[in-house]
Short mmCIF file of C-alpha atoms in Angstrom, two decimals:
data_model
loop_
_atom_site.label_atom_id
_atom_site.label_comp_id
_atom_site.label_asym_id
_atom_site.label_seq_id
_atom_site.Cartn_x
_atom_site.Cartn_y
_atom_site.Cartn_z
CA UNK A 297 75.41 98.01 99.08
CA UNK A 298 76.60 101.39 100.19
CA UNK A 299 76.84 104.80 98.58
CA UNK A 300 78.47 108.07 99.60
CA UNK A 301 77.49 111.59 98.62
CA UNK A 302 79.80 114.56 98.88
CA UNK A 303 77.63 117.43 97.76
CA UNK A 304 80.38 120.02 97.52
CA UNK A 305 82.86 119.34 94.74
CA UNK A 306 84.88 122.47 95.55
CA UNK A 307 85.16 124.51 98.74
CA UNK A 308 87.22 127.73 98.84
CA UNK A 309 88.03 128.98 102.34
CA UNK A 310 90.12 131.85 103.63
CA UNK A 311 93.15 130.95 105.71
CA UNK A 312 92.41 130.66 109.45
CA UNK A 313 88.67 130.39 108.80
CA UNK A 314 86.68 127.31 109.86
CA UNK A 315 85.59 124.71 107.32
CA UNK A 316 83.05 121.92 107.10
CA UNK A 317 83.11 119.31 104.35
CA UNK A 318 79.85 117.41 104.07
CA UNK A 319 79.40 113.69 103.66
CA UNK A 320 76.21 111.67 103.62
CA UNK A 321 76.00 107.95 103.17
CA UNK A 322 73.45 105.27 102.44
CA UNK A 323 73.69 101.68 103.62
CA UNK A 324 71.44 98.76 104.47
CA UNK A 325 73.95 97.48 107.03
CA UNK A 326 76.11 98.99 109.74
CA UNK A 327 79.20 100.75 108.48
CA UNK A 328 82.59 102.08 109.31
CA UNK A 329 83.26 105.62 108.11
CA UNK A 330 86.46 107.22 106.91
CA UNK A 331 87.91 110.47 105.67
CA UNK A 332 90.97 110.35 103.43
CA UNK A 333 93.08 113.24 102.16
CA UNK A 334 94.98 113.36 98.90
CA UNK A 335 97.57 116.09 98.58
CA UNK A 336 98.58 117.14 95.06
CA UNK A 337 100.44 114.35 93.27
CA UNK A 338 100.38 112.11 96.32
CA UNK A 339 98.56 108.97 97.44
CA UNK A 340 95.67 108.66 99.86
CA UNK A 341 96.28 109.28 103.54
CA UNK A 342 93.84 108.38 106.30
CA UNK A 343 92.65 111.47 108.21
CA UNK A 344 90.32 109.76 110.66
CA UNK A 345 87.88 106.90 111.02
CA UNK A 346 84.73 106.05 112.94
CA UNK A 347 84.42 102.44 114.05
CA UNK A 348 82.23 102.59 117.17
CA UNK A 349 81.84 104.46 120.45
CA UNK A 350 82.03 108.23 120.66
CA UNK A 351 80.43 109.86 117.66
CA UNK A 352 83.01 112.66 117.64
CA UNK A 353 86.22 111.45 116.10
CA UNK A 354 89.48 113.36 116.11
CA UNK A 355 92.07 112.86 113.42
CA UNK A 356 95.38 114.19 112.25
CA UNK A 357 96.18 117.80 111.39
CA UNK A 358 93.45 119.18 113.67
CA UNK A 359 90.53 117.66 111.77
CA UNK A 360 87.52 116.07 113.43
CA UNK A 361 84.29 114.50 112.24
CA UNK A 362 80.97 113.70 113.81
CA UNK A 363 78.95 110.58 113.06
CA UNK A 364 75.21 111.25 113.00
CA UNK A 365 73.33 108.01 112.54
CA UNK A 366 69.88 109.57 112.25
CA UNK A 367 71.03 111.91 109.50
CA UNK A 368 73.41 109.34 108.00
CA UNK A 369 76.12 111.95 107.92
CA UNK A 370 79.82 112.13 108.73
CA UNK A 371 80.85 115.76 108.19
CA UNK A 372 84.48 116.79 108.48
CA UNK A 373 85.43 119.98 110.32
CA UNK A 374 88.44 122.06 111.17
CA UNK A 375 88.20 125.24 113.27
CA UNK A 376 91.05 127.07 111.53
CA UNK A 377 92.55 126.03 108.19
CA UNK A 378 96.05 126.53 106.86
CA UNK A 379 97.46 126.82 103.37
CA UNK A 380 98.84 123.31 103.78
CA UNK A 381 95.29 121.92 104.04
CA UNK A 382 94.78 122.51 100.32
CA UNK A 383 93.98 119.03 99.02
CA UNK A 384 91.25 116.68 97.85
CA UNK A 385 89.19 115.09 100.62
CA UNK A 386 87.34 111.81 100.21
CA UNK A 387 84.67 110.35 102.45
CA UNK A 388 84.35 106.55 102.39
CA UNK A 389 82.33 103.77 104.01
CA UNK A 390 82.75 100.04 104.44
CA UNK A 391 80.52 97.25 105.66
CA UNK A 392 81.21 96.64 109.34
CA UNK A 393 79.24 93.41 109.70
CA UNK A 394 82.18 91.19 108.89
CA UNK A 395 80.23 89.30 106.24
CA UNK A 396 81.04 91.45 103.23
CA UNK A 397 84.30 92.00 101.43
CA UNK A 398 84.73 95.22 103.33
CA UNK A 399 85.65 97.18 100.25
CA UNK A 400 85.67 100.93 100.62
CA UNK A 401 83.01 102.87 98.77
CA UNK A 402 84.15 106.42 98.10
CA UNK A 403 82.44 109.71 97.50
CA UNK A 404 83.46 111.80 94.51
CA UNK A 405 85.66 114.04 96.64
CA UNK A 406 85.76 117.68 97.74
CA UNK A 407 88.57 119.93 96.60
CA UNK A 408 89.47 122.25 99.47
CA UNK A 409 91.30 125.39 98.40
CA UNK A 410 92.71 127.70 101.04
CA UNK A 411 92.85 131.35 100.07
CA UNK A 412 95.70 133.37 101.65
CA UNK B 17 107.63 95.74 103.23
CA UNK B 18 106.77 98.84 105.22
CA UNK B 19 104.07 99.99 102.84
CA UNK B 20 102.14 99.08 99.73
CA UNK B 21 104.39 99.40 96.72
CA UNK B 22 103.11 99.93 93.19
CA UNK B 23 105.03 99.88 89.95
CA UNK B 24 105.52 101.55 87.63
CA UNK B 25 104.64 104.91 89.12
CA UNK B 26 103.95 106.28 85.65
CA UNK B 27 103.17 104.51 82.40
CA UNK B 28 102.53 105.99 78.99
CA UNK B 29 101.28 103.55 76.39
CA UNK B 30 99.91 103.64 72.90
CA UNK B 31 96.27 102.88 72.30
CA UNK B 32 95.78 99.19 71.61
CA UNK B 33 98.81 97.99 73.58
CA UNK B 34 98.57 95.80 76.69
CA UNK B 35 99.82 97.01 80.07
CA UNK B 36 100.58 95.30 83.34
CA UNK B 37 100.45 97.10 86.67
CA UNK B 38 101.98 95.63 89.80
CA UNK B 39 101.09 95.85 93.47
CA UNK B 40 103.21 94.59 96.37
CA UNK B 41 101.03 94.60 99.51
CA UNK B 42 102.23 94.81 103.06
CA UNK B 43 103.57 91.45 104.19
CA UNK B 44 100.84 89.46 105.93
CA UNK B 45 97.97 91.48 104.49
CA UNK B 46 95.62 88.88 103.09
CA UNK B 47 93.08 91.27 101.56
CA UNK B 48 94.01 93.31 98.51
CA UNK B 49 91.95 95.79 96.50
CA UNK B 50 92.38 97.60 93.20
CA UNK B 51 90.74 100.97 92.59
CA UNK B 52 90.72 103.36 89.64
CA UNK B 53 90.72 107.15 89.91
CA UNK B 54 89.96 109.07 86.79
CA UNK B 55 90.99 112.71 86.59
CA UNK B 56 88.83 114.84 88.86
CA UNK B 57 86.76 111.90 90.06
CA UNK B 58 86.47 109.64 93.05
CA UNK B 59 87.81 106.15 93.42
CA UNK B 60 86.05 103.30 91.66
CA UNK B 61 86.36 99.80 93.07
CA UNK B 62 87.71 97.28 90.56
CA UNK B 63 88.45 93.98 92.28
CA UNK B 64 88.99 92.39 95.71
CA UNK B 65 91.35 89.53 96.53
CA UNK B 66 91.29 87.40 99.64
CA UNK B 67 94.48 85.41 99.39
CA UNK B 68 94.80 84.42 95.75
CA UNK B 69 91.08 84.15 95.08
CA UNK B 70 88.95 87.02 93.84
CA UNK B 71 85.46 86.78 95.36
CA UNK B 72 84.45 90.18 94.04
CA UNK B 73 85.35 91.24 90.50
CA UNK B 74 82.23 93.33 90.07
CA UNK B 75 84.09 96.57 89.39
CA UNK B 76 86.15 95.43 86.41
CA UNK B 77 84.80 97.63 83.60
CA UNK B 78 85.20 95.18 80.72
CA UNK B 79 86.73 91.87 79.72
CA UNK B 80 89.87 93.77 78.70
CA UNK B 81 90.63 94.06 82.42
CA UNK B 82 91.93 91.12 84.43
CA UNK B 83 93.88 90.64 87.64
CA UNK B 84 95.65 87.88 89.44
CA UNK B 85 97.41 87.42 92.73
CA UNK B 86 100.13 85.01 93.77
CA UNK B 87 99.28 83.60 97.18
CA UNK B 88 99.05 86.45 99.67
CA UNK B 89 101.65 88.46 97.82
CA UNK B 90 102.03 90.35 94.57
CA UNK B 91 99.05 91.22 92.42
CA UNK B 92 99.06 92.29 88.79
CA UNK B 93 96.32 94.17 86.99
CA UNK B 94 96.40 93.67 83.23
CA UNK B 95 94.63 95.88 80.72
CA UNK B 96 94.51 94.52 77.19
CA UNK B 97 94.07 96.62 74.07
CA UNK B 98 94.17 99.85 76.05
CA UNK B 99 91.80 102.68 75.18
CA UNK B 100 92.06 106.37 75.97
CA UNK B 101 89.30 106.06 78.56
CA UNK B 102 91.57 103.72 80.52
CA UNK B 103 93.78 106.70 81.38
CA UNK B 104 93.63 107.05 85.15
CA UNK B 105 95.52 106.48 88.37
CA UNK B 106 95.27 102.86 89.47
CA UNK B 107 95.50 102.45 93.23
CA UNK B 108 96.11 99.33 95.24
CA UNK B 109 95.27 98.87 98.93
CA UNK B 110 95.83 96.02 101.35
CA UNK B 111 94.70 95.13 104.87
CA UNK B 112 94.71 92.30 107.37
CA UNK B 113 91.75 89.93 107.19
CA UNK B 114 89.28 90.84 109.90
CA UNK B 115 90.65 94.36 110.30
CA UNK B 116 88.17 95.92 107.96
CA UNK B 117 89.29 99.40 108.80
CA UNK B 118 93.07 99.22 108.45
CA UNK B 119 93.52 99.86 104.75
CA UNK B 120 96.90 101.00 103.48
CA UNK B 121 97.05 102.52 100.02
CA UNK B 122 99.93 102.55 97.58
CA UNK B 123 100.92 105.71 95.72
CA UNK B 124 99.34 104.46 92.54
CA UNK B 125 100.28 103.99 88.89
CA UNK B 126 99.39 106.88 86.61
CA UNK B 127 98.43 105.35 83.27
CA UNK B 128 98.22 107.57 80.19
CA UNK B 129 96.98 106.07 76.93
CA UNK B 130 97.94 108.14 73.88
#
């Protein structure tokens, strides 16, 4: 079984400032890691994913995340945010062994608010 | 289809009534998942289909909830005798078997029980 912790439920950031959204996970097996974004009144959109290889993953809209196996973390970063980044961000994991049902387990989300 | 389609997009129902939510996955996607998102909360897993069988129903919150799937196509989630705590957005996702990273989500059905 897996679990995901997003410690920050809300993060206010000034426009053009950098941001980091934290995600820690727990799993007894190897995992894939994901960040999804949900804009107001819209569905979930995949920002980026870590499957294997380089631990630094780049996604859409200038976001990137770094997989740290020893710290079981997958923090999301952006060097300079825009008003349009205001949204809810969800970290998720799935079993990568191929023996599970590969369902996604989500964190509770972080609401990113950009202040003009 | 090009994406995962869910209907209706919004549903308001009276407490005690039954509701049926529909999900049309991407053609060829054998795996299908239902999730629930309550206001201000994360997504809760409800049920997983592989083809028309459901090997994992562990997330269904009570026996008022049931789901079925026709072959590798449409799935319906049925909630009987709805309660106010059932109010949420119900999301469906599908993926190809073996590609356990290529999930595509629908836009969801917003259910309001009054």
